[in-house]
Amino acid sequence: FGSSDRHPNFSSRGPPGVASPAQPTAMGPVKFDDIPKVATEVLNDDYQVSGYVLKTKQKTSWAGSVFSSQVDLFASDKCSTPAKLTWKLPQPFGCTAVNIDKLEMDKGGQFKLEASSDKAHKDVKLECKSDLADISKITAVCTFTGLKDARVMFECKATNPQDFSAEATYAMGAAVAGLKFTPKGALPDFGLYFKHGPMFCSLMAKEQLGAFGATGFYKVSDDLKVATAFDLPSKGAPKMVVGLTYRGLYKVKVSQDQSVCCSVKHHLEKGFTLLGGLKYEAGKGAFSYGCQLSIE
């Protein structure tokens, strides 16, 4: 008695000795495709269940540029160490008006360039994406955040504006709702998520209301988080996965296809992180494992 400790899921308001439910957490608008991200991060991130990977990331003194590499070890007989190299240049050649967010060359010699600028207007961000090979594939993106609690984005092919997508998300206290349009369908895609204290849920409807997806997330404590996802595609069987993460280091998930994935992350020293995982498919009797070393 007399302790000042309170359950993290309750607020201090209310009569003495009586816990009040936590108030809904106000959220900001997000990208449409990021609506289920709170749950999918638990279910999808940091699972290295096949192959061996070496990742490095180095921030340089050249205008804050960052160099990253990813090497797949023992990938094939033709090339044992295929690599992907990436540069990030916040101020290329001293130019502060444009940022090069990604300049990448993959193991097949293909390039990706992503550049952006927020200098045109304080509420506008302009982006450009290219493969540096085909001008018809250049994509232009404009994001507007000048409306309170709203985010609007328009993306199109630079040489063919009719090939576009447009999306808008709006935050309403603890909820965020969104729409995404393309010229291919009469109906837009719909998305909604709600967050209340340690709980989160989302619902997505796509492909002319022919495909649905739902996610759930619960923060049991600062160390333990659980999540689930259910997908009902327009074609094929429904899919479901349940997973948990402990202290951000240990993860496990189980899918409806009778597969189980486990992952362990270990910080060897500052800047050295080892990630290992395995996958067992009970229906096929198949087993795989992988390992990733990150240096930064």
PDB file of C-alpha atoms in Angstrom:
ATOM      1  CA  PHE A   1       0.000   0.000   0.000  1.00  0.00           C
ATOM      2  CA  GLY A   2       1.120   3.550  -0.659  1.00  0.00           C
ATOM      3  CA  SER A   3       3.245   2.524  -3.654  1.00  0.00           C
ATOM      4  CA  SER A   4       3.418   5.011  -6.524  1.00  0.00           C
ATOM      5  CA  ASP A   5       3.880   2.261  -9.136  1.00  0.00           C
ATOM      6  CA  ARG A   6       1.048   1.964 -11.663  1.00  0.00           C
ATOM      7  CA  HIS A   7       0.291  -0.570 -14.349  1.00  0.00           C
ATOM      8  CA  PRO A   8       1.518   0.878 -17.675  1.00  0.00           C
ATOM      9  CA  ASN A   9      -1.872   0.215 -19.267  1.00  0.00           C
ATOM     10  CA  PHE A  10      -3.737   2.501 -16.899  1.00  0.00           C
ATOM     11  CA  SER A  11      -3.709   6.248 -16.387  1.00  0.00           C
ATOM     12  CA  SER A  12      -3.502   8.070 -13.059  1.00  0.00           C
ATOM     13  CA  ARG A  13      -6.917   9.713 -13.456  1.00  0.00           C
ATOM     14  CA  GLY A  14      -9.869   8.478 -11.419  1.00  0.00           C
ATOM     15  CA  PRO A  15     -10.740   7.925  -7.769  1.00  0.00           C
ATOM     16  CA  PRO A  16      -7.879   6.950  -5.439  1.00  0.00           C
ATOM     17  CA  GLY A  17      -7.235   3.223  -5.471  1.00  0.00           C
ATOM     18  CA  VAL A  18      -9.204   2.678  -8.685  1.00  0.00           C
ATOM     19  CA  ALA A  19      -7.299   2.178 -11.950  1.00  0.00           C
ATOM     20  CA  SER A  20      -8.695   3.941 -15.009  1.00  0.00           C
ATOM     21  CA  PRO A  21      -8.364   2.451 -18.489  1.00  0.00           C
ATOM     22  CA  ALA A  22      -5.575   3.944 -20.558  1.00  0.00           C
ATOM     23  CA  GLN A  23      -6.679   6.642 -22.936  1.00  0.00           C
ATOM     24  CA  PRO A  24      -6.404   5.937 -26.682  1.00  0.00           C
ATOM     25  CA  THR A  25      -2.985   6.864 -28.020  1.00  0.00           C
ATOM     26  CA  ALA A  26      -3.039   9.702 -30.553  1.00  0.00           C
ATOM     27  CA  MET A  27      -1.248   8.708 -33.737  1.00  0.00           C
ATOM     28  CA  GLY A  28      -0.106  10.522 -36.853  1.00  0.00           C
ATOM     29  CA  PRO A  29      -0.873   9.642 -40.473  1.00  0.00           C
ATOM     30  CA  VAL A  30       1.387   7.035 -42.093  1.00  0.00           C
ATOM     31  CA  LYS A  31       1.983   5.652 -45.562  1.00  0.00           C
ATOM     32  CA  PHE A  32      -0.921   3.506 -46.712  1.00  0.00           C
ATOM     33  CA  ASP A  33       1.214   0.366 -47.008  1.00  0.00           C
ATOM     34  CA  ASP A  34       2.560   0.952 -43.463  1.00  0.00           C
ATOM     35  CA  ILE A  35      -0.862   0.732 -41.802  1.00  0.00           C
ATOM     36  CA  PRO A  36      -0.278  -2.858 -40.514  1.00  0.00           C
ATOM     37  CA  LYS A  37       3.435  -2.241 -39.802  1.00  0.00           C
ATOM     38  CA  VAL A  38       3.220  -2.410 -35.984  1.00  0.00           C
ATOM     39  CA  ALA A  39       2.235  -6.088 -36.235  1.00  0.00           C
ATOM     40  CA  THR A  40       4.165  -7.086 -39.365  1.00  0.00           C
ATOM     41  CA  GLU A  41       7.468  -5.908 -37.855  1.00  0.00           C
ATOM     42  CA  VAL A  42       7.088  -8.603 -35.199  1.00  0.00           C
ATOM     43  CA  LEU A  43       6.120 -11.250 -37.761  1.00  0.00           C
ATOM     44  CA  ASN A  44       8.511 -10.489 -40.633  1.00  0.00           C
ATOM     45  CA  ASP A  45      11.621  -8.611 -39.506  1.00  0.00           C
ATOM     46  CA  ASP A  46      14.878 -10.271 -38.420  1.00  0.00           C
ATOM     47  CA  TYR A  47      14.218 -13.808 -39.664  1.00  0.00           C
ATOM     48  CA  GLN A  48      17.360 -15.141 -41.348  1.00  0.00           C
ATOM     49  CA  VAL A  49      16.211 -18.732 -41.901  1.00  0.00           C
ATOM     50  CA  SER A  50      18.283 -19.608 -44.974  1.00  0.00           C
ATOM     51  CA  GLY A  51      21.686 -18.687 -46.357  1.00  0.00           C
ATOM     52  CA  TYR A  52      24.622 -16.788 -44.899  1.00  0.00           C
ATOM     53  CA  VAL A  53      24.811 -12.997 -45.143  1.00  0.00           C
ATOM     54  CA  LEU A  54      27.403 -10.387 -44.227  1.00  0.00           C
ATOM     55  CA  LYS A  55      26.122  -6.814 -43.887  1.00  0.00           C
ATOM     56  CA  THR A  56      28.224  -3.723 -43.302  1.00  0.00           C
ATOM     57  CA  LYS A  57      27.290  -0.079 -42.813  1.00  0.00           C
ATOM     58  CA  GLN A  58      29.781   2.750 -42.549  1.00  0.00           C
ATOM     59  CA  LYS A  59      29.121   6.461 -42.110  1.00  0.00           C
ATOM     60  CA  THR A  60      31.834   8.498 -43.785  1.00  0.00           C
ATOM     61  CA  SER A  61      33.150  12.016 -43.280  1.00  0.00           C
ATOM     62  CA  TRP A  62      32.185  12.968 -46.849  1.00  0.00           C
ATOM     63  CA  ALA A  63      29.137  15.190 -46.267  1.00  0.00           C
ATOM     64  CA  GLY A  64      27.574  12.587 -43.966  1.00  0.00           C
ATOM     65  CA  SER A  65      27.356   9.939 -46.690  1.00  0.00           C
ATOM     66  CA  VAL A  66      26.718   6.320 -45.690  1.00  0.00           C
ATOM     67  CA  PHE A  67      28.015   3.219 -47.484  1.00  0.00           C
ATOM     68  CA  SER A  68      26.321  -0.160 -47.006  1.00  0.00           C
ATOM     69  CA  SER A  69      27.049  -3.593 -48.429  1.00  0.00           C
ATOM     70  CA  GLN A  70      25.350  -6.969 -48.324  1.00  0.00           C
ATOM     71  CA  VAL A  71      27.252 -10.093 -49.335  1.00  0.00           C
ATOM     72  CA  ASP A  72      25.512 -13.462 -49.738  1.00  0.00           C
ATOM     73  CA  LEU A  73      28.114 -16.071 -48.821  1.00  0.00           C
ATOM     74  CA  PHE A  74      28.314 -19.401 -50.693  1.00  0.00           C
ATOM     75  CA  ALA A  75      25.272 -18.427 -52.765  1.00  0.00           C
ATOM     76  CA  SER A  76      26.029 -20.503 -55.872  1.00  0.00           C
ATOM     77  CA  ASP A  77      28.734 -22.333 -57.761  1.00  0.00           C
ATOM     78  CA  LYS A  78      29.049 -19.507 -60.311  1.00  0.00           C
ATOM     79  CA  CYS A  79      29.653 -16.804 -57.703  1.00  0.00           C
ATOM     80  CA  SER A  80      30.321 -17.572 -54.050  1.00  0.00           C
ATOM     81  CA  THR A  81      29.975 -13.985 -52.825  1.00  0.00           C
ATOM     82  CA  PRO A  82      27.360 -12.006 -54.789  1.00  0.00           C
ATOM     83  CA  ALA A  83      27.035  -8.522 -53.296  1.00  0.00           C
ATOM     84  CA  LYS A  84      24.749  -5.516 -53.166  1.00  0.00           C
ATOM     85  CA  LEU A  85      26.331  -2.089 -52.664  1.00  0.00           C
ATOM     86  CA  THR A  86      24.418   0.990 -51.526  1.00  0.00           C
ATOM     87  CA  TRP A  87      25.335   4.649 -51.089  1.00  0.00           C
ATOM     88  CA  LYS A  88      23.322   7.267 -49.211  1.00  0.00           C
ATOM     89  CA  LEU A  89      24.382  10.858 -49.944  1.00  0.00           C
ATOM     90  CA  PRO A  90      22.516  13.483 -47.859  1.00  0.00           C
ATOM     91  CA  GLN A  91      24.344  16.348 -49.613  1.00  0.00           C
ATOM     92  CA  PRO A  92      25.732  15.088 -52.929  1.00  0.00           C
ATOM     93  CA  PHE A  93      28.728  17.166 -54.007  1.00  0.00           C
ATOM     94  CA  GLY A  94      27.765  19.848 -51.481  1.00  0.00           C
ATOM     95  CA  CYS A  95      24.254  20.353 -52.898  1.00  0.00           C
ATOM     96  CA  THR A  96      21.775  20.835 -50.032  1.00  0.00           C
ATOM     97  CA  ALA A  97      18.656  21.018 -52.235  1.00  0.00           C
ATOM     98  CA  VAL A  98      18.625  17.293 -53.096  1.00  0.00           C
ATOM     99  CA  ASN A  99      19.284  14.126 -51.114  1.00  0.00           C
ATOM    100  CA  ILE A 100      20.310  10.855 -52.714  1.00  0.00           C
ATOM    101  CA  ASP A 101      18.528   8.426 -50.405  1.00  0.00           C
ATOM    102  CA  LYS A 102      19.724   5.347 -52.263  1.00  0.00           C
ATOM    103  CA  LEU A 103      22.196   4.605 -55.050  1.00  0.00           C
ATOM    104  CA  GLU A 104      22.340   0.838 -55.276  1.00  0.00           C
ATOM    105  CA  MET A 105      23.942  -1.808 -57.454  1.00  0.00           C
ATOM    106  CA  ASP A 106      22.801  -5.396 -56.913  1.00  0.00           C
ATOM    107  CA  LYS A 107      24.536  -8.684 -57.646  1.00  0.00           C
ATOM    108  CA  GLY A 108      23.152  -8.699 -61.210  1.00  0.00           C
ATOM    109  CA  GLY A 109      24.621  -5.301 -62.040  1.00  0.00           C
ATOM    110  CA  GLN A 110      21.213  -3.592 -61.900  1.00  0.00           C
ATOM    111  CA  PHE A 111      20.991  -0.088 -60.450  1.00  0.00           C
ATOM    112  CA  LYS A 112      18.455   1.740 -58.290  1.00  0.00           C
ATOM    113  CA  LEU A 113      18.448   5.461 -57.677  1.00  0.00           C
ATOM    114  CA  GLU A 114      16.156   7.202 -55.192  1.00  0.00           C
ATOM    115  CA  ALA A 115      16.462  10.961 -54.677  1.00  0.00           C
ATOM    116  CA  SER A 116      14.325  13.413 -52.733  1.00  0.00           C
ATOM    117  CA  SER A 117      13.964  17.080 -51.854  1.00  0.00           C
ATOM    118  CA  ASP A 118      11.937  18.929 -49.230  1.00  0.00           C
ATOM    119  CA  LYS A 119      13.087  22.412 -50.248  1.00  0.00           C
ATOM    120  CA  ALA A 120      10.266  23.232 -52.679  1.00  0.00           C
ATOM    121  CA  HIS A 121       7.786  23.878 -49.837  1.00  0.00           C
ATOM    122  CA  LYS A 122       7.794  23.134 -46.113  1.00  0.00           C
ATOM    123  CA  ASP A 123       4.798  20.792 -46.512  1.00  0.00           C
ATOM    124  CA  VAL A 124       5.887  19.098 -49.744  1.00  0.00           C
ATOM    125  CA  LYS A 125       8.397  16.329 -50.372  1.00  0.00           C
ATOM    126  CA  LEU A 126       9.396  15.476 -53.934  1.00  0.00           C
ATOM    127  CA  GLU A 127      10.961  12.128 -54.856  1.00  0.00           C
ATOM    128  CA  CYS A 128      12.349  10.486 -57.962  1.00  0.00           C
ATOM    129  CA  LYS A 129      13.093   6.794 -58.542  1.00  0.00           C
ATOM    130  CA  SER A 130      14.960   5.272 -61.473  1.00  0.00           C
ATOM    131  CA  ASP A 131      16.792   2.130 -62.553  1.00  0.00           C
ATOM    132  CA  LEU A 132      19.268   4.290 -64.548  1.00  0.00           C
ATOM    133  CA  ALA A 133      18.531   2.177 -67.611  1.00  0.00           C
ATOM    134  CA  ASP A 134      15.010   2.818 -68.907  1.00  0.00           C
ATOM    135  CA  ILE A 135      13.608   6.346 -68.953  1.00  0.00           C
ATOM    136  CA  SER A 136      10.058   4.980 -69.104  1.00  0.00           C
ATOM    137  CA  LYS A 137      10.524   3.492 -65.631  1.00  0.00           C
ATOM    138  CA  ILE A 138      11.354   6.791 -63.929  1.00  0.00           C
ATOM    139  CA  THR A 139       8.842   7.392 -61.150  1.00  0.00           C
ATOM    140  CA  ALA A 140       7.939  10.773 -59.658  1.00  0.00           C
ATOM    141  CA  VAL A 141       6.406  11.073 -56.182  1.00  0.00           C
ATOM    142  CA  CYS A 142       4.884  14.060 -54.416  1.00  0.00           C
ATOM    143  CA  THR A 143       3.885  13.911 -50.735  1.00  0.00           C
ATOM    144  CA  PHE A 144       1.853  16.697 -49.098  1.00  0.00           C
ATOM    145  CA  THR A 145       1.502  17.018 -45.305  1.00  0.00           C
ATOM    146  CA  GLY A 146       0.129  20.556 -45.088  1.00  0.00           C
ATOM    147  CA  LEU A 147      -3.312  19.472 -43.848  1.00  0.00           C
ATOM    148  CA  LYS A 148      -3.541  18.767 -40.135  1.00  0.00           C
ATOM    149  CA  ASP A 149      -3.510  15.033 -39.307  1.00  0.00           C
ATOM    150  CA  ALA A 150      -3.469  14.142 -43.023  1.00  0.00           C
ATOM    151  CA  ARG A 151      -0.960  12.765 -45.501  1.00  0.00           C
ATOM    152  CA  VAL A 152      -1.518  12.780 -49.271  1.00  0.00           C
ATOM    153  CA  MET A 153       0.781  11.141 -51.818  1.00  0.00           C
ATOM    154  CA  PHE A 154       0.697  10.976 -55.612  1.00  0.00           C
ATOM    155  CA  GLU A 155       3.025   8.704 -57.587  1.00  0.00           C
ATOM    156  CA  CYS A 156       3.264   8.268 -61.356  1.00  0.00           C
ATOM    157  CA  LYS A 157       5.562   7.343 -64.205  1.00  0.00           C
ATOM    158  CA  ALA A 158       7.323  10.533 -65.307  1.00  0.00           C
ATOM    159  CA  THR A 159       6.776   9.771 -69.006  1.00  0.00           C
ATOM    160  CA  ASN A 160       3.250   8.407 -68.537  1.00  0.00           C
ATOM    161  CA  PRO A 161       1.269  10.247 -65.797  1.00  0.00           C
ATOM    162  CA  GLN A 162      -1.793   8.089 -66.515  1.00  0.00           C
ATOM    163  CA  ASP A 163       0.095   5.205 -64.855  1.00  0.00           C
ATOM    164  CA  PHE A 164      -0.313   6.470 -61.305  1.00  0.00           C
ATOM    165  CA  SER A 165      -1.335   5.706 -57.748  1.00  0.00           C
ATOM    166  CA  ALA A 166      -2.697   8.162 -55.214  1.00  0.00           C
ATOM    167  CA  GLU A 167      -3.221   7.656 -51.528  1.00  0.00           C
ATOM    168  CA  ALA A 168      -4.457   9.599 -48.533  1.00  0.00           C
ATOM    169  CA  THR A 169      -4.346   8.754 -44.833  1.00  0.00           C
ATOM    170  CA  TYR A 170      -5.981  10.653 -41.986  1.00  0.00           C
ATOM    171  CA  ALA A 171      -5.388  10.347 -38.247  1.00  0.00           C
ATOM    172  CA  MET A 172      -8.354  10.601 -35.901  1.00  0.00           C
ATOM    173  CA  GLY A 173      -7.021  10.307 -32.367  1.00  0.00           C
ATOM    174  CA  ALA A 174      -6.107   6.661 -31.862  1.00  0.00           C
ATOM    175  CA  ALA A 175      -7.250   5.615 -35.359  1.00  0.00           C
ATOM    176  CA  VAL A 176      -5.760   6.088 -38.822  1.00  0.00           C
ATOM    177  CA  ALA A 177      -7.810   5.503 -41.975  1.00  0.00           C
ATOM    178  CA  GLY A 178      -6.545   5.459 -45.543  1.00  0.00           C
ATOM    179  CA  LEU A 179      -7.444   5.066 -49.214  1.00  0.00           C
ATOM    180  CA  LYS A 180      -5.297   4.152 -52.201  1.00  0.00           C
ATOM    181  CA  PHE A 181      -6.373   4.681 -55.815  1.00  0.00           C
ATOM    182  CA  THR A 182      -5.051   3.322 -59.109  1.00  0.00           C
ATOM    183  CA  PRO A 183      -6.526   3.667 -62.617  1.00  0.00           C
ATOM    184  CA  LYS A 184      -6.939  -0.111 -62.830  1.00  0.00           C
ATOM    185  CA  GLY A 185      -9.967  -0.382 -60.564  1.00  0.00           C
ATOM    186  CA  ALA A 186     -13.225   1.399 -59.856  1.00  0.00           C
ATOM    187  CA  LEU A 187     -12.885   0.945 -56.108  1.00  0.00           C
ATOM    188  CA  PRO A 188      -9.887   2.071 -54.053  1.00  0.00           C
ATOM    189  CA  ASP A 189      -8.048  -0.003 -51.490  1.00  0.00           C
ATOM    190  CA  PHE A 190      -9.123   0.682 -47.915  1.00  0.00           C
ATOM    191  CA  GLY A 191      -7.070   0.567 -44.727  1.00  0.00           C
ATOM    192  CA  LEU A 192      -7.718   1.239 -41.056  1.00  0.00           C
ATOM    193  CA  TYR A 193      -5.838   0.777 -37.802  1.00  0.00           C
ATOM    194  CA  PHE A 194      -6.610   1.479 -34.183  1.00  0.00           C
ATOM    195  CA  LYS A 195      -4.243   1.662 -31.217  1.00  0.00           C
ATOM    196  CA  HIS A 196      -5.347   1.710 -27.583  1.00  0.00           C
ATOM    197  CA  GLY A 197      -2.747   1.379 -24.846  1.00  0.00           C
ATOM    198  CA  PRO A 198      -0.824  -1.864 -25.482  1.00  0.00           C
ATOM    199  CA  MET A 199      -3.249  -3.074 -28.174  1.00  0.00           C
ATOM    200  CA  PHE A 200      -3.159  -2.520 -31.926  1.00  0.00           C
ATOM    201  CA  CYS A 201      -5.267  -3.873 -34.780  1.00  0.00           C
ATOM    202  CA  SER A 202      -5.552  -3.148 -38.496  1.00  0.00           C
ATOM    203  CA  LEU A 203      -7.773  -4.086 -41.403  1.00  0.00           C
ATOM    204  CA  MET A 204      -6.953  -3.846 -45.123  1.00  0.00           C
ATOM    205  CA  ALA A 205      -9.300  -4.371 -48.083  1.00  0.00           C
ATOM    206  CA  LYS A 206      -7.747  -4.548 -51.563  1.00  0.00           C
ATOM    207  CA  GLU A 207      -8.375  -5.742 -55.128  1.00  0.00           C
ATOM    208  CA  GLN A 208     -11.878  -4.289 -55.467  1.00  0.00           C
ATOM    209  CA  LEU A 209     -12.810  -5.618 -52.019  1.00  0.00           C
ATOM    210  CA  GLY A 210     -11.754  -9.079 -53.171  1.00  0.00           C
ATOM    211  CA  ALA A 211      -8.843  -9.523 -50.766  1.00  0.00           C
ATOM    212  CA  PHE A 212      -8.703  -8.781 -47.049  1.00  0.00           C
ATOM    213  CA  GLY A 213      -6.032  -8.704 -44.394  1.00  0.00           C
ATOM    214  CA  ALA A 214      -6.196  -8.205 -40.638  1.00  0.00           C
ATOM    215  CA  THR A 215      -3.468  -7.906 -38.011  1.00  0.00           C
ATOM    216  CA  GLY A 216      -3.392  -7.766 -34.238  1.00  0.00           C
ATOM    217  CA  PHE A 217      -0.688  -6.779 -31.771  1.00  0.00           C
ATOM    218  CA  TYR A 218      -0.439  -6.784 -27.985  1.00  0.00           C
ATOM    219  CA  LYS A 219       2.388  -5.456 -25.841  1.00  0.00           C
ATOM    220  CA  VAL A 220       2.342  -7.757 -22.830  1.00  0.00           C
ATOM    221  CA  SER A 221       5.275  -5.924 -21.245  1.00  0.00           C
ATOM    222  CA  ASP A 222       8.317  -3.915 -22.304  1.00  0.00           C
ATOM    223  CA  ASP A 223      10.040  -7.241 -23.002  1.00  0.00           C
ATOM    224  CA  LEU A 224       7.266  -9.370 -24.528  1.00  0.00           C
ATOM    225  CA  LYS A 225       5.171  -8.549 -27.605  1.00  0.00           C
ATOM    226  CA  VAL A 226       2.825 -10.815 -29.554  1.00  0.00           C
ATOM    227  CA  ALA A 227       1.266 -10.367 -32.995  1.00  0.00           C
ATOM    228  CA  THR A 228      -0.916 -12.177 -35.487  1.00  0.00           C
ATOM    229  CA  ALA A 229      -1.942 -11.708 -39.117  1.00  0.00           C
ATOM    230  CA  PHE A 230      -4.723 -13.203 -41.218  1.00  0.00           C
ATOM    231  CA  ASP A 231      -4.914 -12.854 -45.002  1.00  0.00           C
ATOM    232  CA  LEU A 232      -7.867 -13.785 -47.185  1.00  0.00           C
ATOM    233  CA  PRO A 233      -6.606 -13.477 -50.794  1.00  0.00           C
ATOM    234  CA  SER A 234      -8.835 -13.193 -53.835  1.00  0.00           C
ATOM    235  CA  LYS A 235      -7.379 -16.504 -55.036  1.00  0.00           C
ATOM    236  CA  GLY A 236      -6.006 -19.365 -53.004  1.00  0.00           C
ATOM    237  CA  ALA A 237      -6.340 -20.479 -49.415  1.00  0.00           C
ATOM    238  CA  PRO A 238      -6.426 -18.152 -46.386  1.00  0.00           C
ATOM    239  CA  LYS A 239      -3.153 -17.590 -44.552  1.00  0.00           C
ATOM    240  CA  MET A 240      -2.530 -17.057 -40.855  1.00  0.00           C
ATOM    241  CA  VAL A 241       0.559 -16.523 -38.728  1.00  0.00           C
ATOM    242  CA  VAL A 242       1.094 -15.972 -34.994  1.00  0.00           C
ATOM    243  CA  GLY A 243       4.382 -14.773 -33.533  1.00  0.00           C
ATOM    244  CA  LEU A 244       6.080 -13.231 -30.536  1.00  0.00           C
ATOM    245  CA  THR A 245       9.272 -11.410 -29.706  1.00  0.00           C
ATOM    246  CA  TYR A 246      11.080 -11.255 -26.370  1.00  0.00           C
ATOM    247  CA  ARG A 247      13.315  -8.298 -25.570  1.00  0.00           C
ATOM    248  CA  GLY A 248      13.755  -7.732 -29.306  1.00  0.00           C
ATOM    249  CA  LEU A 249      16.310 -10.561 -29.342  1.00  0.00           C
ATOM    250  CA  TYR A 250      14.311 -13.792 -29.478  1.00  0.00           C
ATOM    251  CA  LYS A 251      11.505 -14.417 -31.951  1.00  0.00           C
ATOM    252  CA  VAL A 252       9.273 -17.309 -32.963  1.00  0.00           C
ATOM    253  CA  LYS A 253       6.298 -17.605 -35.310  1.00  0.00           C
ATOM    254  CA  VAL A 254       3.946 -20.358 -36.424  1.00  0.00           C
ATOM    255  CA  SER A 255       2.063 -20.342 -39.741  1.00  0.00           C
ATOM    256  CA  GLN A 256      -1.023 -22.174 -40.952  1.00  0.00           C
ATOM    257  CA  ASP A 257       1.147 -24.101 -43.444  1.00  0.00           C
ATOM    258  CA  GLN A 258       2.638 -25.987 -40.457  1.00  0.00           C
ATOM    259  CA  SER A 259       5.927 -24.100 -40.581  1.00  0.00           C
ATOM    260  CA  VAL A 260       7.754 -22.836 -37.501  1.00  0.00           C
ATOM    261  CA  CYS A 261      10.445 -20.154 -37.589  1.00  0.00           C
ATOM    262  CA  CYS A 262      12.792 -19.164 -34.764  1.00  0.00           C
ATOM    263  CA  SER A 263      15.313 -16.350 -34.590  1.00  0.00           C
ATOM    264  CA  VAL A 264      17.975 -15.236 -32.112  1.00  0.00           C
ATOM    265  CA  LYS A 265      19.890 -11.949 -32.191  1.00  0.00           C
ATOM    266  CA  HIS A 266      23.108 -11.506 -30.224  1.00  0.00           C
ATOM    267  CA  HIS A 267      25.200  -8.348 -29.869  1.00  0.00           C
ATOM    268  CA  LEU A 268      28.765  -9.641 -29.860  1.00  0.00           C
ATOM    269  CA  GLU A 269      30.310  -6.218 -29.296  1.00  0.00           C
ATOM    270  CA  LYS A 270      29.349  -2.644 -30.089  1.00  0.00           C
ATOM    271  CA  GLY A 271      28.720  -2.538 -33.841  1.00  0.00           C
ATOM    272  CA  PHE A 272      28.808  -6.354 -34.249  1.00  0.00           C
ATOM    273  CA  THR A 273      25.441  -8.144 -34.332  1.00  0.00           C
ATOM    274  CA  LEU A 274      24.892 -11.829 -35.066  1.00  0.00           C
ATOM    275  CA  LEU A 275      21.471 -13.023 -36.244  1.00  0.00           C
ATOM    276  CA  GLY A 276      20.656 -16.710 -36.575  1.00  0.00           C
ATOM    277  CA  GLY A 277      17.443 -18.499 -37.464  1.00  0.00           C
ATOM    278  CA  LEU A 278      15.888 -21.776 -38.510  1.00  0.00           C
ATOM    279  CA  LYS A 279      12.697 -22.934 -40.176  1.00  0.00           C
ATOM    280  CA  TYR A 280      10.951 -26.288 -39.976  1.00  0.00           C
ATOM    281  CA  GLU A 281       8.102 -27.199 -42.330  1.00  0.00           C
ATOM    282  CA  ALA A 282       6.228 -30.081 -40.703  1.00  0.00           C
ATOM    283  CA  GLY A 283       4.065 -30.759 -43.748  1.00  0.00           C
ATOM    284  CA  LYS A 284       7.087 -31.279 -46.001  1.00  0.00           C
ATOM    285  CA  GLY A 285       9.562 -32.444 -43.400  1.00  0.00           C
ATOM    286  CA  ALA A 286      11.933 -29.733 -44.656  1.00  0.00           C
ATOM    287  CA  PHE A 287      14.462 -27.905 -42.509  1.00  0.00           C
ATOM    288  CA  SER A 288      16.575 -24.825 -43.221  1.00  0.00           C
ATOM    289  CA  TYR A 289      18.752 -22.436 -41.261  1.00  0.00           C
ATOM    290  CA  GLY A 290      20.730 -19.264 -41.809  1.00  0.00           C
ATOM    291  CA  CYS A 291      23.062 -16.749 -40.228  1.00  0.00           C
ATOM    292  CA  GLN A 292      23.715 -13.027 -40.669  1.00  0.00           C
ATOM    293  CA  LEU A 293      26.569 -10.894 -39.348  1.00  0.00           C
ATOM    294  CA  SER A 294      26.050  -7.122 -39.306  1.00  0.00           C
ATOM    295  CA  ILE A 295      28.926  -4.681 -38.800  1.00  0.00           C
ATOM    296  CA  GLU A 296      28.357  -0.952 -38.417  1.00  0.00           C
TER     297      GLU A 296
END
